[in-house]
Amino acid sequence: MNIKRAIRTTAGPVALILGWEMLSVLLPPGWAPGPVRTVETLVSNATAGILWTNLADTVRRTWLGFLIGFGAGVLVGSFMGLRRLGDILLEYSIYIIMTIPSLAWIIIAILSIGPNEYAGIAVTAVIIFPSVVIAIREGVRSLDKGLLLMARSVGSSTSKILRSVVIPWIYPYMFGSARYAISLAWKLTVITELVGLPSGVGRMLDLYYRRLDMEQVFAWTLAITLLILVIDNVILKNVEGVAFKWRKQAGI
Amino acid sequence: MKSGRSLTSPIFLRLASVAIPVTVWQLLALLFPERLIPGPIPVIDTLARNVVTGVLFTHLLDTIRRVLTGLLLSLMIGTCLGLLMGIRKFFNDLLDPIVIILVSFPSVAWAVMALIWFGLSELSVIFFVVAICSPVFAIGIREGVRTVDSDTVRMARSFGHTSWGITRSVVIPTIYPYLLAASRYGLGLAWKLTIIAELLGMQSGIGYQLGFNYGVLRMDQVFAWTLSFAIVILVSDTLFLRMLERHLLNWRAEITT
């Protein structure tokens, strides 16, 4: 039974690669380079070193932007969840940040900050910020009020309550929103690079799009997709496993 | 206020909530030269001029047409895939990895490929929107199908319903709210995707205007088009939410009568 299932789950990616190969054969040449050509191009980029420098730029921008936006989002979200005043005051600001299209943020950031590192990081941070705020606010709101009262009545300080009641409670909300935010952050960084940064995967996609070089477009797409898949599914899952170890120990 | 200890009325706070972003914008505009960040008044002025000359509506209509076409197509494809994956475990095992890969595929790469394949045509934009929105719909619908009560399905089967009959009278009503929620999310996504495609390779639409004015460094126009876009999104989302609420209430009303 399990073997059957494993076969079926691997059948998907295998079918995808086969379909890709078939497309590349059926379509007019230059439309869709096949898997072998793409991997070859990818490898030659890797040996030339241009793959690593650009990937590193993209990874750095994504993670810095993510960390800043996420940190700010957790702080503001907790504030809005705990204090009704903060919630009412900031609600529209959050909604407006969300409504402004990401492309407009990108253009505004590049024009006012300049085509540099800071613009890329700022865009990513600003755009993921509202989604984190909303998730954390919901988490804090769902907090058991009785637990808070109890902690207060046994004389815990506010910082102690935050540390040992509020933060563990919103852990799952934090991870949920972090997963969403990081997947968004990748895409945003690539778009920002494409619109106006001097390096990174997005820059390369734009460069080869202008030259109509489909092999390179495919190679860079493959590189970033693999990277995202690995980081999201392997690394984040492991971090989550470590962070939730206490749950298993507590028998939850 | 709930606690009743605050002296300020909620209406005042609501107004303050609206005033905060506008004030921040005005302050930023004062700090930076107008070339970089224009304030609310020049931007509204530019926006008004776009309305008077009619530029706003021609480009807006082009964008709306592309969004709706892409959205409808992805809704159809995504729903079919989602139903298949939710109902038959076989298809889920087969398609799940593909959907995961498609979801982590960077959207810009789709845009670039579509533009190279189909050229600078409407087809590129629509292909781009469909390629990204369909997996999102598929995932949403599958989640909906999974909440279908298996006892109800078994009961329907034991009363001799065909698979198609069960799909129509048990599965589809259950997934309706999921479909609506996915549509709302998809609508927001389709807007953003369409303007990215327009920026990269179209000769009309809001995205084209954003890209064009970015190229000629007209910041007041960038802000004006952003503002128009934000207003359209707000309106479409509010309308959609109304529709959603009304539908859910209707459904409830039917139950009670």
Short mmCIF file of C-alpha atoms in Angstrom, two decimals:
data_model
loop_
_atom_site.label_atom_id
_atom_site.label_comp_id
_atom_site.label_asym_id
_atom_site.label_seq_id
_atom_site.Cartn_x
_atom_site.Cartn_y
_atom_site.Cartn_z
CA MET A 1 0.00 0.00 0.00
CA ASN A 2 2.71 2.43 1.01
CA ILE A 3 4.84 1.51 -1.96
CA LYS A 4 1.87 2.09 -4.23
CA ARG A 5 1.39 5.49 -2.71
CA ALA A 6 5.06 6.37 -3.07
CA ILE A 7 4.90 5.40 -6.73
CA ARG A 8 1.90 7.62 -7.25
CA THR A 9 3.47 10.61 -5.48
CA THR A 10 6.64 10.32 -7.50
CA ALA A 11 4.59 9.77 -10.64
CA GLY A 12 3.53 13.44 -10.53
CA PRO A 13 6.98 15.02 -10.80
CA VAL A 14 8.09 12.34 -13.25
CA ALA A 15 5.04 13.06 -15.41
CA LEU A 16 5.83 16.74 -15.16
CA ILE A 17 9.37 16.22 -16.42
CA LEU A 18 8.20 13.88 -19.18
CA GLY A 19 5.51 16.38 -20.19
CA TRP A 20 8.12 19.10 -20.26
CA GLU A 21 10.36 16.97 -22.49
CA MET A 22 7.44 16.22 -24.80
CA LEU A 23 6.50 19.89 -25.03
CA SER A 24 10.05 20.81 -25.91
CA VAL A 25 10.02 18.26 -28.72
CA LEU A 26 6.56 19.15 -30.02
CA LEU A 27 6.83 22.93 -29.84
CA PRO A 28 8.80 24.87 -32.44
CA PRO A 29 12.51 25.03 -31.53
CA GLY A 30 13.37 27.86 -29.14
CA TRP A 31 9.94 27.78 -27.47
CA ALA A 32 10.62 25.43 -24.63
CA PRO A 33 14.10 23.98 -24.16
CA GLY A 34 13.87 20.48 -22.67
CA PRO A 35 14.98 19.41 -19.20
CA VAL A 36 18.41 18.27 -20.35
CA ARG A 37 19.28 21.53 -22.14
CA THR A 38 17.96 23.50 -19.16
CA VAL A 39 20.00 21.58 -16.63
CA GLU A 40 23.07 21.97 -18.86
CA THR A 41 22.58 25.73 -18.99
CA LEU A 42 22.05 25.75 -15.23
CA VAL A 43 25.29 23.83 -14.69
CA SER A 44 27.26 26.12 -16.98
CA ASN A 45 25.89 29.12 -15.05
CA ALA A 46 26.97 27.41 -11.84
CA THR A 47 30.51 26.74 -13.05
CA ALA A 48 30.76 30.31 -14.37
CA GLY A 49 29.86 31.46 -10.86
CA ILE A 50 27.11 33.84 -12.04
CA LEU A 51 24.49 31.49 -10.60
CA TRP A 52 25.80 31.72 -7.05
CA THR A 53 26.34 35.47 -6.84
CA ASN A 54 22.87 36.22 -8.16
CA LEU A 55 21.17 33.56 -6.05
CA ALA A 56 22.98 34.89 -2.98
CA ASP A 57 21.76 38.41 -3.73
CA THR A 58 18.18 37.21 -4.05
CA VAL A 59 18.38 35.08 -0.91
CA ARG A 60 19.88 37.93 1.11
CA ARG A 61 17.23 40.45 0.02
CA THR A 62 14.42 37.97 0.58
CA TRP A 63 15.50 36.99 4.07
CA LEU A 64 16.36 40.49 5.29
CA GLY A 65 13.06 41.80 3.97
CA PHE A 66 11.22 38.87 5.46
CA LEU A 67 12.85 39.24 8.89
CA ILE A 68 12.18 42.97 9.10
CA GLY A 69 8.61 42.74 7.81
CA PHE A 70 7.84 39.73 9.95
CA GLY A 71 9.33 41.23 13.14
CA ALA A 72 7.43 44.48 12.66
CA GLY A 73 4.28 42.53 11.82
CA VAL A 74 4.48 40.44 14.99
CA LEU A 75 4.96 43.55 17.15
CA VAL A 76 2.18 45.58 15.56
CA GLY A 77 -0.15 42.56 15.32
CA SER A 78 0.26 41.75 19.02
CA PHE A 79 -0.32 45.39 19.88
CA MET A 80 -3.48 45.47 17.79
CA GLY A 81 -4.71 42.23 19.28
CA LEU A 82 -4.06 43.24 22.88
CA ARG A 83 -5.21 46.86 22.77
CA ARG A 84 -8.51 47.75 21.17
CA LEU A 85 -7.38 51.35 20.79
CA GLY A 86 -4.42 50.28 18.67
CA ASP A 87 -6.67 48.04 16.63
CA ILE A 88 -9.08 50.83 15.75
CA LEU A 89 -6.35 53.39 15.07
CA LEU A 90 -4.23 51.23 12.80
CA GLU A 91 -6.92 49.25 10.99
CA TYR A 92 -7.19 51.51 7.96
CA SER A 93 -3.45 51.97 7.65
CA ILE A 94 -3.00 48.21 7.44
CA TYR A 95 -5.83 47.89 4.96
CA ILE A 96 -4.36 50.61 2.77
CA ILE A 97 -0.90 49.03 2.76
CA MET A 98 -2.56 45.80 1.65
CA THR A 99 -4.63 47.40 -1.07
CA ILE A 100 -1.80 49.25 -2.80
CA PRO A 101 -0.58 46.86 -5.52
CA SER A 102 2.87 45.40 -4.98
CA LEU A 103 4.01 46.72 -8.33
CA ALA A 104 3.23 50.27 -7.21
CA TRP A 105 5.23 49.73 -4.01
CA ILE A 106 8.12 48.47 -6.10
CA ILE A 107 8.09 51.45 -8.45
CA ILE A 108 7.68 53.95 -5.63
CA ALA A 109 10.51 52.35 -3.63
CA ILE A 110 12.91 52.24 -6.56
CA LEU A 111 12.17 55.82 -7.58
CA SER A 112 12.38 57.30 -4.09
CA ILE A 113 15.07 55.10 -2.47
CA GLY A 114 17.02 54.33 -5.61
CA PRO A 115 17.81 51.09 -7.46
CA ASN A 116 19.71 49.53 -4.58
CA GLU A 117 19.65 46.94 -1.81
CA TYR A 118 17.50 49.05 0.50
CA ALA A 119 14.70 49.41 -2.02
CA GLY A 120 14.52 45.64 -2.50
CA ILE A 121 14.46 44.93 1.21
CA ALA A 122 11.97 47.71 1.93
CA VAL A 123 9.51 46.46 -0.69
CA THR A 124 9.57 42.92 0.64
CA ALA A 125 9.24 44.07 4.25
CA VAL A 126 6.37 46.50 3.57
CA ILE A 127 4.31 44.06 1.51
CA ILE A 128 4.49 41.05 3.80
CA PHE A 129 3.92 43.24 6.87
CA PRO A 130 0.08 43.52 6.73
CA SER A 131 -0.47 39.78 6.20
CA VAL A 132 1.62 39.02 9.30
CA VAL A 133 -0.18 41.70 11.32
CA ILE A 134 -3.58 40.22 10.50
CA ALA A 135 -2.57 36.65 11.33
CA ILE A 136 -0.93 37.60 14.63
CA ARG A 137 -3.84 39.82 15.60
CA GLU A 138 -6.22 36.92 15.11
CA GLY A 139 -3.91 34.73 17.17
CA VAL A 140 -3.74 37.18 20.05
CA ARG A 141 -7.50 37.70 19.94
CA SER A 142 -8.11 33.99 20.27
CA LEU A 143 -6.02 34.01 23.45
CA ASP A 144 -7.77 32.49 26.44
CA LYS A 145 -8.77 35.48 28.57
CA GLY A 146 -9.10 33.28 31.67
CA LEU A 147 -5.45 32.33 31.34
CA LEU A 148 -4.44 35.99 31.25
CA LEU A 149 -6.55 36.76 34.32
CA MET A 150 -5.06 33.84 36.17
CA ALA A 151 -1.50 34.87 35.32
CA ARG A 152 -2.25 38.39 36.47
CA SER A 153 -3.91 37.25 39.69
CA VAL A 154 -0.88 35.18 40.69
CA GLY A 155 1.09 38.40 40.37
CA SER A 156 3.01 37.91 37.12
CA SER A 157 4.45 41.02 35.53
CA THR A 158 3.35 42.10 32.05
CA SER A 159 6.64 41.01 30.47
CA LYS A 160 6.37 37.63 32.18
CA ILE A 161 2.81 37.22 30.89
CA LEU A 162 3.92 38.12 27.39
CA ARG A 163 6.79 35.67 27.52
CA SER A 164 5.07 32.69 29.04
CA VAL A 165 1.43 33.04 28.00
CA VAL A 166 1.02 35.21 24.93
CA ILE A 167 4.04 34.18 22.87
CA PRO A 168 3.64 30.40 23.20
CA TRP A 169 -0.03 30.81 22.35
CA ILE A 170 0.62 32.69 19.11
CA TYR A 171 3.41 30.31 18.02
CA PRO A 172 1.24 28.39 15.54
CA TYR A 173 -0.10 31.65 14.11
CA MET A 174 3.46 32.90 13.77
CA PHE A 175 4.51 29.82 11.84
CA GLY A 176 1.44 29.88 9.65
CA SER A 177 1.97 33.48 8.68
CA ALA A 178 5.74 33.01 8.35
CA ARG A 179 5.25 30.29 5.76
CA TYR A 180 2.91 32.44 3.76
CA ALA A 181 5.12 35.51 4.16
CA ILE A 182 8.31 33.79 3.07
CA SER A 183 6.71 32.38 -0.07
CA LEU A 184 5.43 35.87 -0.85
CA ALA A 185 8.84 37.40 -0.07
CA TRP A 186 10.57 35.26 -2.73
CA LYS A 187 8.20 36.35 -5.43
CA LEU A 188 8.39 39.99 -4.44
CA THR A 189 12.16 40.06 -4.40
CA VAL A 190 12.29 38.51 -7.87
CA ILE A 191 9.79 41.02 -9.24
CA THR A 192 11.61 43.96 -7.64
CA GLU A 193 14.89 42.79 -9.13
CA LEU A 194 13.26 42.43 -12.50
CA VAL A 195 11.78 45.92 -12.39
CA GLY A 196 14.90 47.72 -11.29
CA LEU A 197 17.66 46.18 -9.21
CA PRO A 198 21.16 45.67 -10.65
CA SER A 199 21.49 41.96 -9.72
CA GLY A 200 19.63 38.85 -8.63
CA VAL A 201 17.50 36.17 -10.27
CA GLY A 202 14.88 38.72 -11.34
CA ARG A 203 17.53 40.80 -13.08
CA MET A 204 18.73 37.72 -14.98
CA LEU A 205 15.18 36.78 -16.01
CA ASP A 206 14.65 40.29 -17.38
CA LEU A 207 18.00 40.29 -19.17
CA TYR A 208 17.35 37.02 -20.98
CA TYR A 209 13.70 37.88 -21.60
CA ARG A 210 14.91 40.92 -23.55
CA ARG A 211 17.33 38.73 -25.49
CA LEU A 212 14.56 36.15 -26.02
CA ASP A 213 16.96 33.52 -24.67
CA MET A 214 14.52 30.85 -23.52
CA GLU A 215 17.22 28.45 -22.32
CA GLN A 216 18.50 30.94 -19.79
CA VAL A 217 14.97 31.94 -18.73
CA PHE A 218 14.22 28.27 -18.08
CA ALA A 219 17.53 27.71 -16.27
CA TRP A 220 17.01 30.65 -13.90
CA THR A 221 13.41 29.69 -13.29
CA LEU A 222 14.46 26.16 -12.45
CA ALA A 223 17.16 27.45 -10.09
CA ILE A 224 14.85 29.69 -8.11
CA THR A 225 12.04 27.13 -8.02
CA LEU A 226 14.35 24.46 -6.65
CA LEU A 227 15.72 26.88 -4.08
CA ILE A 228 12.25 27.90 -2.91
CA LEU A 229 11.08 24.28 -2.75
CA VAL A 230 14.12 23.26 -0.70
CA ILE A 231 13.98 26.19 1.70
CA ASP A 232 10.20 26.12 2.20
CA ASN A 233 9.75 22.40 2.45
CA VAL A 234 12.94 21.13 4.04
CA ILE A 235 14.42 23.90 6.15
CA LEU A 236 11.21 25.55 7.37
CA LYS A 237 9.67 22.19 8.22
CA ASN A 238 12.70 21.30 10.32
CA VAL A 239 12.65 24.64 12.12
CA GLU A 240 8.98 24.05 12.80
CA GLY A 241 9.75 20.58 14.13
CA VAL A 242 12.31 22.00 16.57
CA ALA A 243 10.04 24.84 17.64
CA PHE A 244 7.12 22.53 18.36
CA LYS A 245 9.15 19.93 20.18
CA TRP A 246 7.67 21.09 23.49
CA ARG A 247 4.23 20.20 22.20
CA LYS A 248 5.21 16.62 21.55
CA GLN A 249 6.87 16.46 24.95
CA ALA A 250 3.75 17.92 26.54
CA GLY A 251 1.75 15.27 24.70
CA ILE A 252 -0.33 17.71 22.66
CA MET B 1 -15.73 51.05 23.87
CA LYS B 2 -16.41 47.74 25.47
CA SER B 3 -14.93 48.60 28.85
CA GLY B 4 -16.58 52.03 28.93
CA ARG B 5 -13.58 53.63 30.57
CA SER B 6 -12.46 55.50 27.51
CA LEU B 7 -13.82 59.00 26.96
CA THR B 8 -13.12 59.13 23.25
CA SER B 9 -15.94 57.92 21.02
CA PRO B 10 -15.35 55.15 18.48
CA ILE B 11 -16.39 57.49 15.64
CA PHE B 12 -13.60 59.86 16.55
CA LEU B 13 -11.18 56.94 16.62
CA ARG B 14 -12.42 55.70 13.24
CA LEU B 15 -11.78 59.13 11.78
CA ALA B 16 -8.32 59.15 13.34
CA SER B 17 -7.71 55.75 11.80
CA VAL B 18 -8.46 57.13 8.34
CA ALA B 19 -6.50 60.31 9.06
CA ILE B 20 -3.32 58.52 10.14
CA PRO B 21 -2.25 57.15 6.73
CA VAL B 22 -3.15 60.41 4.98
CA THR B 23 -1.14 62.41 7.52
CA VAL B 24 1.83 60.09 7.19
CA TRP B 25 1.68 60.48 3.42
CA GLN B 26 1.51 64.29 3.71
CA LEU B 27 4.41 64.33 6.16
CA LEU B 28 6.54 62.15 3.87
CA ALA B 29 5.65 64.45 0.99
CA LEU B 30 6.86 67.43 3.00
CA LEU B 31 10.11 65.68 3.92
CA PHE B 32 10.98 64.52 0.39
CA PRO B 33 11.10 66.66 -2.75
CA GLU B 34 7.88 66.51 -4.79
CA ARG B 35 9.72 64.76 -7.60
CA LEU B 36 10.17 61.77 -5.27
CA ILE B 37 7.02 61.72 -3.14
CA PRO B 38 4.17 63.99 -4.23
CA GLY B 39 1.58 64.85 -1.58
CA PRO B 40 -2.13 63.98 -1.62
CA ILE B 41 -3.25 67.23 -3.27
CA PRO B 42 -1.09 67.14 -6.42
CA VAL B 43 -1.87 63.42 -6.78
CA ILE B 44 -5.62 63.95 -6.61
CA ASP B 45 -5.19 66.80 -9.06
CA THR B 46 -3.40 64.49 -11.51
CA LEU B 47 -6.01 61.79 -10.97
CA ALA B 48 -8.79 64.29 -11.73
CA ARG B 49 -7.02 65.28 -14.93
CA ASN B 50 -6.80 61.60 -15.96
CA VAL B 51 -10.54 61.28 -15.38
CA VAL B 52 -11.36 64.40 -17.40
CA THR B 53 -9.22 63.37 -20.38
CA GLY B 54 -10.74 59.88 -20.30
CA VAL B 55 -7.35 58.14 -20.14
CA LEU B 56 -8.31 56.55 -16.85
CA PHE B 57 -11.35 54.72 -18.18
CA THR B 58 -9.85 53.33 -21.37
CA HIS B 59 -6.91 51.81 -19.49
CA LEU B 60 -9.04 50.71 -16.57
CA LEU B 61 -11.47 48.89 -18.86
CA ASP B 62 -8.63 47.06 -20.60
CA THR B 63 -7.31 45.88 -17.25
CA ILE B 64 -10.76 44.84 -16.01
CA ARG B 65 -11.42 42.84 -19.19
CA ARG B 66 -8.16 40.94 -18.80
CA VAL B 67 -8.73 40.29 -15.09
CA LEU B 68 -12.22 38.91 -15.60
CA THR B 69 -11.33 36.67 -18.55
CA GLY B 70 -8.35 35.21 -16.71
CA LEU B 71 -10.32 34.74 -13.53
CA LEU B 72 -13.23 32.93 -15.17
CA LEU B 73 -10.96 30.54 -17.04
CA SER B 74 -8.90 29.73 -13.95
CA LEU B 75 -12.07 29.25 -11.95
CA MET B 76 -13.25 26.60 -14.41
CA ILE B 77 -9.91 24.79 -14.66
CA GLY B 78 -9.15 25.06 -10.93
CA THR B 79 -12.58 23.80 -9.89
CA CYS B 80 -12.34 20.74 -12.14
CA LEU B 81 -8.85 19.91 -10.85
CA GLY B 82 -9.85 20.55 -7.23
CA LEU B 83 -12.92 18.30 -7.51
CA LEU B 84 -10.87 15.51 -9.08
CA MET B 85 -8.20 15.81 -6.39
CA GLY B 86 -10.66 15.99 -3.54
CA ILE B 87 -12.88 13.13 -4.67
CA ARG B 88 -10.38 10.62 -6.03
CA LYS B 89 -7.33 9.88 -3.93
CA PHE B 90 -5.61 8.61 -7.04
CA PHE B 91 -5.70 12.03 -8.72
CA ASN B 92 -4.66 13.73 -5.50
CA ASP B 93 -1.51 11.62 -5.18
CA LEU B 94 -0.80 12.22 -8.85
CA LEU B 95 -1.49 15.95 -9.03
CA ASP B 96 -0.49 17.16 -5.56
CA PRO B 97 3.26 17.39 -6.27
CA ILE B 98 2.56 19.16 -9.56
CA VAL B 99 0.34 21.70 -7.81
CA ILE B 100 2.98 22.28 -5.12
CA ILE B 101 5.63 22.87 -7.78
CA LEU B 102 3.32 25.19 -9.72
CA VAL B 103 2.55 27.19 -6.58
CA SER B 104 6.21 27.74 -5.75
CA PHE B 105 7.01 28.65 -9.36
CA PRO B 106 7.88 32.38 -9.40
CA SER B 107 5.09 34.35 -11.05
CA VAL B 108 7.43 36.58 -13.02
CA ALA B 109 8.93 33.55 -14.74
CA TRP B 110 5.46 32.67 -16.02
CA ALA B 111 5.02 36.22 -17.26
CA VAL B 112 8.34 36.19 -19.09
CA MET B 113 7.67 32.80 -20.67
CA ALA B 114 4.14 33.73 -21.69
CA LEU B 115 5.37 36.92 -23.33
CA ILE B 116 8.09 35.07 -25.24
CA TRP B 117 5.68 32.33 -26.33
CA PHE B 118 2.60 34.31 -27.24
CA GLY B 119 4.21 37.66 -27.95
CA LEU B 120 2.87 40.98 -26.74
CA SER B 121 -0.76 39.88 -26.99
CA GLU B 122 -3.83 39.52 -24.82
CA LEU B 123 -3.28 35.78 -24.85
CA SER B 124 -0.05 36.18 -22.84
CA VAL B 125 -1.77 38.06 -20.04
CA ILE B 126 -4.61 35.57 -19.85
CA PHE B 127 -2.30 32.56 -19.94
CA PHE B 128 -0.24 34.15 -17.15
CA VAL B 129 -3.26 34.74 -14.90
CA VAL B 130 -4.65 31.25 -15.56
CA ALA B 131 -1.31 29.53 -14.92
CA ILE B 132 -1.05 31.09 -11.46
CA CYS B 133 -4.67 31.28 -10.33
CA SER B 134 -5.78 27.76 -11.35
CA PRO B 135 -3.60 25.91 -8.78
CA VAL B 136 -4.81 28.33 -6.09
CA PHE B 137 -8.42 27.51 -6.93
CA ALA B 138 -7.61 23.81 -7.12
CA ILE B 139 -6.17 23.85 -3.58
CA GLY B 140 -9.11 25.82 -2.19
CA ILE B 141 -11.69 23.55 -3.77
CA ARG B 142 -9.85 20.43 -2.63
CA GLU B 143 -9.93 21.64 0.97
CA GLY B 144 -13.65 22.19 0.54
CA VAL B 145 -14.23 18.71 -0.84
CA ARG B 146 -12.33 17.24 2.10
CA THR B 147 -14.83 18.73 4.53
CA VAL B 148 -17.66 16.86 2.82
CA ASP B 149 -19.34 14.61 5.32
CA SER B 150 -18.46 11.05 4.32
CA ASP B 151 -21.56 9.68 6.06
CA THR B 152 -23.76 11.83 3.85
CA VAL B 153 -21.93 10.52 0.80
CA ARG B 154 -22.34 6.94 1.97
CA MET B 155 -26.01 7.53 2.62
CA ALA B 156 -26.49 9.02 -0.82
CA ARG B 157 -24.69 6.05 -2.33
CA SER B 158 -26.78 3.53 -0.42
CA PHE B 159 -29.88 5.27 -1.80
CA GLY B 160 -28.53 4.44 -5.23
CA HIS B 161 -27.21 7.80 -6.37
CA THR B 162 -24.61 7.85 -9.12
CA SER B 163 -21.22 9.48 -8.56
CA TRP B 164 -22.32 12.41 -10.67
CA GLY B 165 -25.53 12.75 -8.65
CA ILE B 166 -23.57 12.77 -5.40
CA THR B 167 -21.17 15.36 -6.77
CA ARG B 168 -24.04 17.58 -7.76
CA SER B 169 -26.24 17.32 -4.71
CA VAL B 170 -23.80 16.74 -1.85
CA VAL B 171 -20.30 17.85 -2.82
CA ILE B 172 -21.02 21.06 -4.71
CA PRO B 173 -23.30 22.64 -2.06
CA THR B 174 -20.69 21.88 0.62
CA ILE B 175 -17.82 23.44 -1.29
CA TYR B 176 -19.77 26.56 -2.29
CA PRO B 177 -18.38 28.73 0.56
CA TYR B 178 -14.86 27.54 -0.27
CA LEU B 179 -15.44 28.42 -3.88
CA LEU B 180 -16.53 31.92 -2.91
CA ALA B 181 -13.57 32.40 -0.56
CA ALA B 182 -11.15 31.19 -3.23
CA SER B 183 -12.77 33.50 -5.76
CA ARG B 184 -12.28 36.46 -3.49
CA TYR B 185 -8.63 35.64 -3.02
CA GLY B 186 -8.28 34.86 -6.72
CA LEU B 187 -9.79 38.18 -7.69
CA GLY B 188 -7.19 40.05 -5.62
CA LEU B 189 -4.45 37.92 -7.12
CA ALA B 190 -5.69 38.32 -10.69
CA TRP B 191 -5.63 42.11 -10.37
CA LYS B 192 -2.04 42.12 -9.25
CA LEU B 193 -0.91 39.60 -11.85
CA THR B 194 -2.61 41.43 -14.67
CA ILE B 195 -0.85 44.68 -13.93
CA ILE B 196 2.52 42.91 -13.73
CA ALA B 197 1.93 41.40 -17.18
CA GLU B 198 0.83 44.78 -18.48
CA LEU B 199 3.96 46.42 -17.16
CA LEU B 200 6.14 43.82 -18.85
CA GLY B 201 4.55 43.66 -22.25
CA MET B 202 1.26 45.42 -22.96
CA GLN B 203 0.46 48.71 -24.61
CA SER B 204 -2.52 49.54 -22.40
CA GLY B 205 -3.91 49.05 -18.91
CA ILE B 206 -3.01 50.26 -15.44
CA GLY B 207 0.21 48.27 -15.36
CA TYR B 208 1.30 49.80 -18.65
CA GLN B 209 0.66 53.28 -17.25
CA LEU B 210 2.62 52.48 -14.08
CA GLY B 211 5.58 51.19 -16.10
CA PHE B 212 5.46 54.05 -18.59
CA ASN B 213 5.41 56.73 -15.90
CA TYR B 214 8.13 54.90 -13.99
CA GLY B 215 10.23 55.08 -17.17
CA VAL B 216 9.73 58.82 -17.57
CA LEU B 217 10.07 59.43 -13.80
CA ARG B 218 6.60 60.97 -13.43
CA MET B 219 6.01 60.24 -9.77
CA ASP B 220 2.70 62.13 -9.56
CA GLN B 221 1.29 59.90 -12.32
CA VAL B 222 2.64 56.76 -10.60
CA PHE B 223 0.85 57.81 -7.41
CA ALA B 224 -2.33 58.78 -9.27
CA TRP B 225 -2.55 55.40 -11.04
CA THR B 226 -1.78 53.60 -7.80
CA LEU B 227 -4.56 55.49 -6.08
CA SER B 228 -7.06 54.75 -8.86
CA PHE B 229 -6.11 51.11 -8.71
CA ALA B 230 -6.45 50.96 -4.92
CA ILE B 231 -9.93 52.51 -5.16
CA VAL B 232 -11.02 49.98 -7.79
CA ILE B 233 -9.72 47.09 -5.66
CA LEU B 234 -11.49 48.40 -2.57
CA VAL B 235 -14.77 48.72 -4.45
CA SER B 236 -14.54 45.31 -6.13
CA ASP B 237 -13.57 43.61 -2.89
CA THR B 238 -16.38 45.28 -0.95
CA LEU B 239 -18.92 44.32 -3.62
CA PHE B 240 -17.66 40.76 -3.59
CA LEU B 241 -17.84 40.60 0.19
CA ARG B 242 -21.44 41.86 0.06
CA MET B 243 -22.30 39.16 -2.44
CA LEU B 244 -20.65 36.54 -0.27
CA GLU B 245 -22.47 37.64 2.84
CA ARG B 246 -25.79 37.81 1.07
CA HIS B 247 -25.32 34.34 -0.33
CA LEU B 248 -24.43 32.88 3.05
CA LEU B 249 -27.39 34.60 4.69
CA ASN B 250 -29.72 33.36 1.94
CA TRP B 251 -28.55 29.85 2.54
CA ARG B 252 -29.22 30.23 6.25
CA ALA B 253 -32.64 31.70 5.59
CA GLU B 254 -33.50 28.67 3.48
CA ILE B 255 -32.56 26.37 6.33
CA THR B 256 -34.81 28.11 8.84
CA THR B 257 -37.85 28.27 6.58
#
